[in-house]
Structure formats: C-alpha cells, structure tokens
PDB file of C-alpha atoms in Angstrom:
ATOM      1  CA  UNK X 260      11.871 -18.230  22.271  1.00  0.00           C
ATOM      2  CA  UNK X 261      12.856 -15.617  19.714  1.00  0.00           C
ATOM      3  CA  UNK X 262      15.575 -16.829  17.400  1.00  0.00           C
ATOM      4  CA  UNK X 263      18.800 -15.215  16.250  1.00  0.00           C
ATOM      5  CA  UNK X 264      17.155 -13.833  13.110  1.00  0.00           C
ATOM      6  CA  UNK X 265      14.703 -11.832  15.222  1.00  0.00           C
ATOM      7  CA  UNK X 266      17.434 -10.028  17.157  1.00  0.00           C
ATOM      8  CA  UNK X 267      19.714  -9.552  14.161  1.00  0.00           C
ATOM      9  CA  UNK X 268      17.108  -8.539  11.560  1.00  0.00           C
ATOM     10  CA  UNK X 269      13.448  -8.329  12.609  1.00  0.00           C
ATOM     11  CA  UNK X 270      13.942  -6.158  15.685  1.00  0.00           C
ATOM     12  CA  UNK X 271      15.134  -3.205  13.588  1.00  0.00           C
ATOM     13  CA  UNK X 272      11.963  -3.183  11.524  1.00  0.00           C
ATOM     14  CA  UNK X 273       9.860  -3.476  14.664  1.00  0.00           C
ATOM     15  CA  UNK X 274      11.651  -0.444  16.103  1.00  0.00           C
ATOM     16  CA  UNK X 275      10.858   1.411  12.876  1.00  0.00           C
ATOM     17  CA  UNK X 276       7.243   0.326  13.323  1.00  0.00           C
ATOM     18  CA  UNK X 277       7.232   1.684  16.893  1.00  0.00           C
ATOM     19  CA  UNK X 278       8.421   5.086  15.687  1.00  0.00           C
ATOM     20  CA  UNK X 279       5.603   4.993  13.116  1.00  0.00           C
ATOM     21  CA  UNK X 280       3.066   4.381  15.875  1.00  0.00           C
ATOM     22  CA  UNK X 281       4.492   7.276  17.890  1.00  0.00           C
ATOM     23  CA  UNK X 282       4.162   9.567  14.871  1.00  0.00           C
ATOM     24  CA  UNK X 283       0.571   8.472  14.326  1.00  0.00           C
ATOM     25  CA  UNK X 284      -0.299   9.117  17.979  1.00  0.00           C
ATOM     26  CA  UNK X 285       1.123  12.637  17.685  1.00  0.00           C
ATOM     27  CA  UNK X 286      -0.844  13.167  14.470  1.00  0.00           C
ATOM     28  CA  UNK X 287      -4.188  12.099  15.917  1.00  0.00           C
ATOM     29  CA  UNK X 288      -3.630  14.121  19.075  1.00  0.00           C
ATOM     30  CA  UNK X 289      -3.232  17.229  16.918  1.00  0.00           C
ATOM     31  CA  UNK X 290      -6.238  16.898  14.617  1.00  0.00           C
ATOM     32  CA  UNK X 291      -9.971  17.166  15.159  1.00  0.00           C
ATOM     33  CA  UNK X 292     -11.281  15.312  12.117  1.00  0.00           C
ATOM     34  CA  UNK X 293      -9.540  12.035  12.871  1.00  0.00           C
ATOM     35  CA  UNK X 294     -11.620   9.753  10.601  1.00  0.00           C
ATOM     36  CA  UNK X 295     -10.729  11.845   7.541  1.00  0.00           C
ATOM     37  CA  UNK X 296      -7.067  12.025   8.578  1.00  0.00           C
ATOM     38  CA  UNK X 297      -7.015   8.232   8.958  1.00  0.00           C
ATOM     39  CA  UNK X 298      -8.417   7.882   5.440  1.00  0.00           C
ATOM     40  CA  UNK X 299      -5.834  10.338   4.148  1.00  0.00           C
ATOM     41  CA  UNK X 300      -3.043   8.366   5.837  1.00  0.00           C
ATOM     42  CA  UNK X 301      -4.224   5.242   4.006  1.00  0.00           C
ATOM     43  CA  UNK X 302      -4.260   7.180   0.726  1.00  0.00           C
ATOM     44  CA  UNK X 303      -0.773   8.595   1.285  1.00  0.00           C
ATOM     45  CA  UNK X 304       0.400   5.073   2.134  1.00  0.00           C
ATOM     46  CA  UNK X 305      -1.109   3.998  -1.185  1.00  0.00           C
ATOM     47  CA  UNK X 306       1.082   6.562  -2.956  1.00  0.00           C
ATOM     48  CA  UNK X 307       4.118   5.195  -1.156  1.00  0.00           C
ATOM     49  CA  UNK X 308       3.096   1.614  -1.894  1.00  0.00           C
ATOM     50  CA  UNK X 309       2.710   2.369  -5.613  1.00  0.00           C
ATOM     51  CA  UNK X 310       6.138   4.025  -5.821  1.00  0.00           C
ATOM     52  CA  UNK X 311       7.960   1.418  -3.754  1.00  0.00           C
ATOM     53  CA  UNK X 312       6.447  -1.512  -5.633  1.00  0.00           C
ATOM     54  CA  UNK X 313       7.778  -0.029  -8.877  1.00  0.00           C
ATOM     55  CA  UNK X 314      11.325   0.455  -7.673  1.00  0.00           C
ATOM     56  CA  UNK X 315      11.398  -2.509  -5.268  1.00  0.00           C
ATOM     57  CA  UNK X 316       9.730  -5.293  -7.239  1.00  0.00           C
ATOM     58  CA  UNK X 317       9.770  -4.030 -10.813  1.00  0.00           C
ATOM     59  CA  UNK X 318      13.093  -2.213 -11.005  1.00  0.00           C
ATOM     60  CA  UNK X 319      14.720  -4.186  -8.164  1.00  0.00           C
ATOM     61  CA  UNK X 320      16.398  -1.144  -6.690  1.00  0.00           C
ATOM     62  CA  UNK X 321      16.908  -2.643  -3.250  1.00  0.00           C
ATOM     63  CA  UNK X 322      15.977  -5.567  -1.012  1.00  0.00           C
ATOM     64  CA  UNK X 323      14.804  -5.816   2.591  1.00  0.00           C
ATOM     65  CA  UNK X 324      15.685  -8.682   4.926  1.00  0.00           C
ATOM     66  CA  UNK X 325      13.356  -8.532   7.962  1.00  0.00           C
ATOM     67  CA  UNK X 326      13.311 -12.348   8.153  1.00  0.00           C
ATOM     68  CA  UNK X 327       9.530 -12.369   8.645  1.00  0.00           C
ATOM     69  CA  UNK X 328       8.941 -14.626   5.626  1.00  0.00           C
ATOM     70  CA  UNK X 329      12.327 -16.371   5.394  1.00  0.00           C
ATOM     71  CA  UNK X 330      11.077 -19.101   3.032  1.00  0.00           C
ATOM     72  CA  UNK X 331      10.217 -16.560   0.314  1.00  0.00           C
ATOM     73  CA  UNK X 332      12.719 -13.772  -0.252  1.00  0.00           C
ATOM     74  CA  UNK X 333      10.392 -11.645  -2.443  1.00  0.00           C
ATOM     75  CA  UNK X 334       7.645 -11.801   0.185  1.00  0.00           C
ATOM     76  CA  UNK X 335      10.158 -11.139   2.957  1.00  0.00           C
ATOM     77  CA  UNK X 336      11.297  -8.025   1.108  1.00  0.00           C
ATOM     78  CA  UNK X 337       7.671  -6.913   0.702  1.00  0.00           C
ATOM     79  CA  UNK X 338       7.190  -7.370   4.456  1.00  0.00           C
ATOM     80  CA  UNK X 339      10.161  -5.101   5.069  1.00  0.00           C
ATOM     81  CA  UNK X 340       8.767  -2.628   2.576  1.00  0.00           C
ATOM     82  CA  UNK X 341       5.547  -2.359   4.588  1.00  0.00           C
ATOM     83  CA  UNK X 342       7.469  -0.996   7.566  1.00  0.00           C
ATOM     84  CA  UNK X 343       9.178   1.540   5.298  1.00  0.00           C
ATOM     85  CA  UNK X 344       5.926   2.413   3.506  1.00  0.00           C
ATOM     86  CA  UNK X 345       3.956   3.141   6.670  1.00  0.00           C
ATOM     87  CA  UNK X 346       6.857   4.938   8.333  1.00  0.00           C
ATOM     88  CA  UNK X 347       7.530   7.349   5.466  1.00  0.00           C
ATOM     89  CA  UNK X 348       3.790   7.993   5.057  1.00  0.00           C
ATOM     90  CA  UNK X 349       3.406   8.763   8.766  1.00  0.00           C
ATOM     91  CA  UNK X 350       6.319  11.202   8.637  1.00  0.00           C
ATOM     92  CA  UNK X 351       4.859  12.918   5.576  1.00  0.00           C
ATOM     93  CA  UNK X 352       1.477  13.311   7.261  1.00  0.00           C
ATOM     94  CA  UNK X 353       3.100  14.489  10.502  1.00  0.00           C
ATOM     95  CA  UNK X 354       4.901  17.280   8.651  1.00  0.00           C
ATOM     96  CA  UNK X 355       1.629  18.315   7.019  1.00  0.00           C
ATOM     97  CA  UNK X 356      -0.486  18.194  10.182  1.00  0.00           C
ATOM     98  CA  UNK X 357       1.995  20.167  12.273  1.00  0.00           C
ATOM     99  CA  UNK X 358       2.611  22.543   9.345  1.00  0.00           C
ATOM    100  CA  UNK X 359       6.327  22.414   9.956  1.00  0.00           C
ATOM    101  CA  UNK X 360       8.635  24.673   7.980  1.00  0.00           C
ATOM    102  CA  UNK X 361      10.091  23.337   4.761  1.00  0.00           C
ATOM    103  CA  UNK X 362      13.570  22.922   6.248  1.00  0.00           C
ATOM    104  CA  UNK X 363      12.070  20.110   8.365  1.00  0.00           C
ATOM    105  CA  UNK X 364      11.513  18.227   5.115  1.00  0.00           C
ATOM    106  CA  UNK X 365      15.281  18.139   4.663  1.00  0.00           C
ATOM    107  CA  UNK X 366      15.814  17.184   8.297  1.00  0.00           C
ATOM    108  CA  UNK X 367      13.435  14.207   8.016  1.00  0.00           C
ATOM    109  CA  UNK X 368      14.954  13.206   4.659  1.00  0.00           C
ATOM    110  CA  UNK X 369      18.415  13.174   6.240  1.00  0.00           C
ATOM    111  CA  UNK X 370      17.105  11.095   9.143  1.00  0.00           C
ATOM    112  CA  UNK X 371      15.751   8.520   6.718  1.00  0.00           C
ATOM    113  CA  UNK X 372      19.076   8.603   4.903  1.00  0.00           C
ATOM    114  CA  UNK X 373      20.810   7.766   8.185  1.00  0.00           C
ATOM    115  CA  UNK X 374      18.328   4.947   8.822  1.00  0.00           C
ATOM    116  CA  UNK X 375      19.094   3.505   5.394  1.00  0.00           C
ATOM    117  CA  UNK X 376      22.824   3.623   6.081  1.00  0.00           C
ATOM    118  CA  UNK X 377      22.250   1.961   9.460  1.00  0.00           C
ATOM    119  CA  UNK X 378      20.171  -0.797   7.865  1.00  0.00           C
ATOM    120  CA  UNK X 379      22.884  -1.299   5.256  1.00  0.00           C
ATOM    121  CA  UNK X 380      25.537  -1.621   7.954  1.00  0.00           C
ATOM    122  CA  UNK X 381      23.352  -4.088   9.877  1.00  0.00           C
ATOM    123  CA  UNK X 382      22.797  -6.230   6.792  1.00  0.00           C
ATOM    124  CA  UNK X 383      19.000  -5.992   6.978  1.00  0.00           C
ATOM    125  CA  UNK X 384      18.801  -4.007   3.730  1.00  0.00           C
ATOM    126  CA  UNK X 385      20.748  -4.140   0.484  1.00  0.00           C
ATOM    127  CA  UNK X 386      20.937  -1.619  -2.323  1.00  0.00           C
ATOM    128  CA  UNK X 387      21.322  -2.836  -5.880  1.00  0.00           C
ATOM    129  CA  UNK X 388      21.510   0.170  -8.226  1.00  0.00           C
ATOM    130  CA  UNK X 389      19.813   2.453  -5.716  1.00  0.00           C
ATOM    131  CA  UNK X 390      21.753   4.877  -3.480  1.00  0.00           C
ATOM    132  CA  UNK X 391      20.889   6.577  -0.207  1.00  0.00           C
ATOM    133  CA  UNK X 392      21.294  10.054  -1.666  1.00  0.00           C
ATOM    134  CA  UNK X 393      18.305   9.300  -3.907  1.00  0.00           C
ATOM    135  CA  UNK X 394      16.127   8.903  -0.834  1.00  0.00           C
ATOM    136  CA  UNK X 395      17.385  12.192   0.591  1.00  0.00           C
ATOM    137  CA  UNK X 396      16.575  13.968  -2.686  1.00  0.00           C
ATOM    138  CA  UNK X 397      13.194  12.338  -3.320  1.00  0.00           C
ATOM    139  CA  UNK X 398      11.652  12.531   0.148  1.00  0.00           C
ATOM    140  CA  UNK X 399      11.310  16.346   0.398  1.00  0.00           C
ATOM    141  CA  UNK X 400       9.286  16.272  -2.823  1.00  0.00           C
ATOM    142  CA  UNK X 401       7.104  13.464  -1.452  1.00  0.00           C
ATOM    143  CA  UNK X 402       6.597  15.403   1.785  1.00  0.00           C
ATOM    144  CA  UNK X 403       5.466  18.384  -0.282  1.00  0.00           C
ATOM    145  CA  UNK X 404       3.012  16.197  -2.244  1.00  0.00           C
ATOM    146  CA  UNK X 405       1.606  14.854   1.036  1.00  0.00           C
ATOM    147  CA  UNK X 406       1.160  18.410   2.292  1.00  0.00           C
ATOM    148  CA  UNK X 407      -0.814  19.296  -0.826  1.00  0.00           C
ATOM    149  CA  UNK X 408      -2.916  16.149  -0.373  1.00  0.00           C
ATOM    150  CA  UNK X 409      -3.651  17.203   3.211  1.00  0.00           C
ATOM    151  CA  UNK X 410      -4.707  20.669   2.031  1.00  0.00           C
ATOM    152  CA  UNK X 411      -6.933  19.244  -0.705  1.00  0.00           C
ATOM    153  CA  UNK X 412      -8.520  16.807   1.712  1.00  0.00           C
ATOM    154  CA  UNK X 413     -10.048  19.652   3.716  1.00  0.00           C
ATOM    155  CA  UNK X 414     -10.707  22.160   0.934  1.00  0.00           C
ATOM    156  CA  UNK X 415     -11.921  20.731  -2.374  1.00  0.00           C
ATOM    157  CA  UNK X 416     -11.740  16.964  -2.326  1.00  0.00           C
ATOM    158  CA  UNK X 417     -14.666  15.791  -4.440  1.00  0.00           C
ATOM    159  CA  UNK X 418     -15.526  14.159  -7.738  1.00  0.00           C
ATOM    160  CA  UNK X 419     -12.719  12.427  -9.614  1.00  0.00           C
ATOM    161  CA  UNK X 420     -10.110  13.619  -7.111  1.00  0.00           C
ATOM    162  CA  UNK X 421     -11.981  11.941  -4.254  1.00  0.00           C
ATOM    163  CA  UNK X 422     -12.164   8.710  -6.259  1.00  0.00           C
ATOM    164  CA  UNK X 423      -8.383   8.846  -6.808  1.00  0.00           C
ATOM    165  CA  UNK X 424      -7.796   9.280  -3.071  1.00  0.00           C
ATOM    166  CA  UNK X 425     -10.124   6.371  -2.292  1.00  0.00           C
ATOM    167  CA  UNK X 426      -8.424   4.161  -4.888  1.00  0.00           C
ATOM    168  CA  UNK X 427      -5.038   4.907  -3.309  1.00  0.00           C
ATOM    169  CA  UNK X 428      -6.493   3.944   0.054  1.00  0.00           C
ATOM    170  CA  UNK X 429      -7.751   0.718  -1.489  1.00  0.00           C
ATOM    171  CA  UNK X 430      -4.199  -0.023  -2.637  1.00  0.00           C
ATOM    172  CA  UNK X 431      -3.072   0.077   0.974  1.00  0.00           C
ATOM    173  CA  UNK X 432      -5.961  -1.923   2.384  1.00  0.00           C
ATOM    174  CA  UNK X 433      -6.726  -4.531  -0.260  1.00  0.00           C
ATOM    175  CA  UNK X 434      -3.227  -5.301  -1.485  1.00  0.00           C
ATOM    176  CA  UNK X 435      -1.740  -5.671   1.986  1.00  0.00           C
ATOM    177  CA  UNK X 436      -4.570  -7.382   3.860  1.00  0.00           C
ATOM    178  CA  UNK X 437      -6.198  -9.471   1.122  1.00  0.00           C
ATOM    179  CA  UNK X 438      -4.054 -10.027  -1.973  1.00  0.00           C
ATOM    180  CA  UNK X 439      -0.768 -10.512  -0.113  1.00  0.00           C
ATOM    181  CA  UNK X 440      -2.293 -12.598   2.703  1.00  0.00           C
ATOM    182  CA  UNK X 441      -4.052 -14.887   0.223  1.00  0.00           C
ATOM    183  CA  UNK X 442      -0.724 -15.278  -1.562  1.00  0.00           C
ATOM    184  CA  UNK X 443       1.164 -16.074   1.648  1.00  0.00           C
ATOM    185  CA  UNK X 444      -1.392 -18.725   2.586  1.00  0.00           C
ATOM    186  CA  UNK X 445      -1.227 -20.092  -0.981  1.00  0.00           C
ATOM    187  CA  UNK X 446      -5.009 -19.748  -1.287  1.00  0.00           C
ATOM    188  CA  UNK X 447      -4.948 -17.361  -4.230  1.00  0.00           C
ATOM    189  CA  UNK X 448      -1.870 -16.326  -6.134  1.00  0.00           C
ATOM    190  CA  UNK X 449      -1.036 -14.938  -9.533  1.00  0.00           C
ATOM    191  CA  UNK X 450       0.841 -16.707 -12.291  1.00  0.00           C
ATOM    192  CA  UNK X 451       4.573 -16.062 -12.428  1.00  0.00           C
ATOM    193  CA  UNK X 452       4.904 -17.251 -16.026  1.00  0.00           C
ATOM    194  CA  UNK X 453       3.576 -14.293 -18.028  1.00  0.00           C
ATOM    195  CA  UNK X 454       7.042 -12.767 -18.424  1.00  0.00           C
ATOM    196  CA  UNK X 455      10.515 -14.320 -18.154  1.00  0.00           C
ATOM    197  CA  UNK X 456      10.996 -12.520 -14.845  1.00  0.00           C
ATOM    198  CA  UNK X 457       8.684 -14.025 -12.202  1.00  0.00           C
ATOM    199  CA  UNK X 458       8.409 -10.819 -10.197  1.00  0.00           C
ATOM    200  CA  UNK X 459       7.467  -8.826 -13.278  1.00  0.00           C
ATOM    201  CA  UNK X 460       4.668 -11.312 -13.972  1.00  0.00           C
ATOM    202  CA  UNK X 461       3.451 -11.031 -10.398  1.00  0.00           C
ATOM    203  CA  UNK X 462       3.506  -7.221 -10.401  1.00  0.00           C
ATOM    204  CA  UNK X 463       1.755  -6.986 -13.778  1.00  0.00           C
ATOM    205  CA  UNK X 464      -1.090  -9.348 -12.871  1.00  0.00           C
ATOM    206  CA  UNK X 465      -1.453  -7.968  -9.365  1.00  0.00           C
ATOM    207  CA  UNK X 466      -1.643  -4.405 -10.675  1.00  0.00           C
ATOM    208  CA  UNK X 467      -4.117  -5.343 -13.406  1.00  0.00           C
ATOM    209  CA  UNK X 468      -6.224  -7.224 -10.859  1.00  0.00           C
ATOM    210  CA  UNK X 469      -6.268  -4.252  -8.495  1.00  0.00           C
ATOM    211  CA  UNK X 470      -7.155  -1.821 -11.278  1.00  0.00           C
ATOM    212  CA  UNK X 471     -10.009  -3.880 -12.741  1.00  0.00           C
ATOM    213  CA  UNK X 472     -11.486  -5.024  -9.416  1.00  0.00           C
ATOM    214  CA  UNK X 473     -11.091  -1.624  -7.765  1.00  0.00           C
ATOM    215  CA  UNK X 474     -12.593   0.385 -10.625  1.00  0.00           C
ATOM    216  CA  UNK X 475     -15.578  -1.945 -11.069  1.00  0.00           C
ATOM    217  CA  UNK X 476     -16.323  -2.080  -7.340  1.00  0.00           C
ATOM    218  CA  UNK X 477     -16.004   1.703  -7.006  1.00  0.00           C
ATOM    219  CA  UNK X 478     -18.316   2.171  -9.989  1.00  0.00           C
ATOM    220  CA  UNK X 479     -20.851  -0.219  -8.469  1.00  0.00           C
ATOM    221  CA  UNK X 480     -20.628   1.556  -5.120  1.00  0.00           C
ATOM    222  CA  UNK X 481     -20.730   5.198  -6.226  1.00  0.00           C
ATOM    223  CA  UNK X 482     -22.986   4.979  -9.295  1.00  0.00           C
ATOM    224  CA  UNK X 483     -26.741   5.389  -9.200  1.00  0.00           C
ATOM    225  CA  UNK X 484     -27.458   2.326 -11.311  1.00  0.00           C
ATOM    226  CA  UNK X 485     -30.183  -0.031 -10.125  1.00  0.00           C
ATOM    227  CA  UNK X 486     -29.388  -2.840  -7.723  1.00  0.00           C
ATOM    228  CA  UNK X 487     -29.818  -5.526 -10.407  1.00  0.00           C
ATOM    229  CA  UNK X 488     -27.162  -3.870 -12.570  1.00  0.00           C
ATOM    230  CA  UNK X 489     -24.863  -3.775  -9.559  1.00  0.00           C
ATOM    231  CA  UNK X 490     -25.604  -7.465  -8.993  1.00  0.00           C
ATOM    232  CA  UNK X 491     -24.764  -8.106 -12.650  1.00  0.00           C
ATOM    233  CA  UNK X 492     -21.388  -6.411 -12.166  1.00  0.00           C
ATOM    234  CA  UNK X 493     -20.648  -8.661  -9.188  1.00  0.00           C
ATOM    235  CA  UNK X 494     -21.569 -11.731 -11.256  1.00  0.00           C
ATOM    236  CA  UNK X 495     -19.281 -10.400 -13.988  1.00  0.00           C
ATOM    237  CA  UNK X 496     -16.436 -10.241 -11.456  1.00  0.00           C
ATOM    238  CA  UNK X 497     -16.985 -13.883 -10.462  1.00  0.00           C
ATOM    239  CA  UNK X 498     -16.903 -14.844 -14.146  1.00  0.00           C
ATOM    240  CA  UNK X 499     -13.712 -12.829 -14.554  1.00  0.00           C
ATOM    241  CA  UNK X 500     -12.098 -14.693 -11.655  1.00  0.00           C
ATOM    242  CA  UNK X 501     -13.203 -18.001 -13.178  1.00  0.00           C
ATOM    243  CA  UNK X 502     -11.650 -17.031 -16.517  1.00  0.00           C
ATOM    244  CA  UNK X 503      -8.473 -16.030 -14.680  1.00  0.00           C
ATOM    245  CA  UNK X 504      -8.378 -19.490 -13.135  1.00  0.00           C
ATOM    246  CA  UNK X 505      -9.217 -21.193 -16.439  1.00  0.00           C
ATOM    247  CA  UNK X 506      -6.288 -19.529 -18.206  1.00  0.00           C
ATOM    248  CA  UNK X 507      -3.933 -20.107 -15.266  1.00  0.00           C
ATOM    249  CA  UNK X 508      -3.577 -16.397 -14.542  1.00  0.00           C
ATOM    250  CA  UNK X 509      -4.921 -16.892 -11.024  1.00  0.00           C
ATOM    251  CA  UNK X 510      -4.047 -20.106  -9.182  1.00  0.00           C
ATOM    252  CA  UNK X 511      -6.339 -21.188  -6.362  1.00  0.00           C
ATOM    253  CA  UNK X 512      -5.829 -23.726  -3.641  1.00  0.00           C
ATOM    254  CA  UNK X 513      -8.112 -26.677  -4.333  1.00  0.00           C
ATOM    255  CA  UNK X 514     -11.651 -26.015  -3.161  1.00  0.00           C
ATOM    256  CA  UNK X 515     -11.039 -22.349  -2.362  1.00  0.00           C
ATOM    257  CA  UNK X 516     -12.227 -20.614  -5.548  1.00  0.00           C
ATOM    258  CA  UNK X 517     -15.619 -19.403  -4.311  1.00  0.00           C
ATOM    259  CA  UNK X 518     -14.418 -18.585  -0.803  1.00  0.00           C
ATOM    260  CA  UNK X 519     -11.319 -16.713  -1.951  1.00  0.00           C
ATOM    261  CA  UNK X 520     -13.132 -14.835  -4.707  1.00  0.00           C
ATOM    262  CA  UNK X 521     -15.925 -13.829  -2.331  1.00  0.00           C
ATOM    263  CA  UNK X 522     -13.400 -12.611   0.236  1.00  0.00           C
ATOM    264  CA  UNK X 523     -11.585 -10.525  -2.375  1.00  0.00           C
ATOM    265  CA  UNK X 524     -14.707  -8.965  -3.913  1.00  0.00           C
ATOM    266  CA  UNK X 525     -16.442  -8.476  -0.567  1.00  0.00           C
ATOM    267  CA  UNK X 526     -13.378  -6.916   1.044  1.00  0.00           C
ATOM    268  CA  UNK X 527     -12.931  -4.474  -1.846  1.00  0.00           C
ATOM    269  CA  UNK X 528     -16.541  -3.343  -1.476  1.00  0.00           C
ATOM    270  CA  UNK X 529     -16.214  -3.101   2.315  1.00  0.00           C
ATOM    271  CA  UNK X 530     -12.979  -1.095   2.103  1.00  0.00           C
ATOM    272  CA  UNK X 531     -14.592   1.262  -0.424  1.00  0.00           C
ATOM    273  CA  UNK X 532     -17.482   1.795   1.977  1.00  0.00           C
ATOM    274  CA  UNK X 533     -15.126   2.408   4.924  1.00  0.00           C
ATOM    275  CA  UNK X 534     -12.972   4.914   3.045  1.00  0.00           C
ATOM    276  CA  UNK X 535     -16.032   6.734   1.735  1.00  0.00           C
ATOM    277  CA  UNK X 536     -17.490   7.076   5.233  1.00  0.00           C
ATOM    278  CA  UNK X 537     -14.156   8.161   6.689  1.00  0.00           C
ATOM    279  CA  UNK X 538     -13.731  10.873   4.064  1.00  0.00           C
ATOM    280  CA  UNK X 539     -17.321  12.008   4.649  1.00  0.00           C
ATOM    281  CA  UNK X 540     -16.284  12.994   8.187  1.00  0.00           C
ATOM    282  CA  UNK X 541     -14.001  15.739   6.923  1.00  0.00           C
TER     283      UNK X 541
END
C-alpha cells in the first residue's frame, strides 16, 4: 500500500517524470541519429546537474521534498532534483530538435515557473533565497545553450569539445548511478568533516573525485599509450582510493573497499566507452 507521503509529495515528482518521458518520446520520434541524441541528452543533463548542484547543495537556494529518501533530507532533495534535472534537460533538447521559435523558450520558462509555484503551494518544494522569477529568466538562456550544443553535436564536435561533452555525460551517469547509489547504500561515502558545513564537504570531495577519476579514465581510454601504461593508471587509481580511505576522505563499508572501488573505476570506463560509441553514431 502506498502511504500518505506518496500521494501528498512523491506523486507530483512522478508526474513530472512522466512528462519528461513524453518529451523524450517526441524527441526520438523526430530524429534519425538517435544514439547521438541520447548521448547529447546525457551531456545536457550533466550541464543541468552541475548548475543545480551548485545552487541546490552548495548555495542552498531551495529544497525538494519528494519523500523518496525520508531518512536523509539532503539525499531526498537530491532525488527531487533528479526529476527537475531530467525534465528541464528534456525540454531544452525538445526545443532544439523541433527548432521551435525563440518565443517558445519564454513559453516553456513560464510553464516551469508555474510548476515551481504549484510545488511551493503543495509543500513539496521550498525556496530559501531563490525566487521563481529567477527560473523564468535563466531558462531561456539555458534553452539557447542547449540549442547551440545540439548544433555543435552534428557539425563540429571533435577534439577537446567532444571530451567536454563526454565528461558532462559522465556527470549524469556516474554521479547518479554509482556515486549516489553507493552513498545511499552506505557502501562508499565521502567525509563530511572537511568543512564546517557537511554538505559543502560532500560537494567538494564528490566534485574532486569526479574530476580526478573522470579525467584519468578518459585519458586512459582516448590516449594511444601502451596497455601497460593504461594498467599503471588503473593501479594508480586503486592506490588513490586507498589513500582516500587511509585519510578518512572516503569511508567504506567494512569489507567493501575492493568491490566498491572496482565498481566505480569500471563503471567510469564503461560509461566513457558507451558515450564515445553513441557520439560516433552522429
């Protein structure tokens, strides 16, 4: 049986998720190079994730209450953010794919403004210093950026620019399916004692972890160095994880160090491979 919290809080985020799925269906029905568009969607979601993590977790602009992780308010807010992140990214890509006129950017921004006001009224979302008008002003610019990303994807996406797009896609995939899941299961989590504010510590270490792991794995994947040098880089990553554990920067569940570290490193390499192959199909 679904509890009261589901019908009062969770259901609204699920409905937002359903609209996201509808937008994605429309997108993929209107494009031919679907693998590349999927990769681009993950990259655009990475842009959204990066921005929202700054204002949500670092600057504490607002808070979501989907009641999906009720025992941990920060994680519950992140869960709510995922619905927002994927929804806004789908809308941005939809506008680009359909090549809608610029006034539609304002229309969609106003719709999201109305959704924010509805969520505020329902008590499933709370603004701290943030205001709805900021969303309405910022979204048209984000939609324009997504349109440029869509254009670049099918014109001159190569070299450093391609690596940036892949890294953004890795943000979406690795942070949401590996880092956050390992944290929720208490298998691998980051120290919350680096700074006085626990969330600031978490964001700093998580961001540093993503940057170092992502860059090294991408270098190992895309470079032409010999296999034994690539193997040495992987060994270096295991040593880095061990040092993180030794200095209490990364806390592992007892007996899970090797398994968790292997999952994290292996997944990053796999996601890099997937994104590379998806973008190749453009």
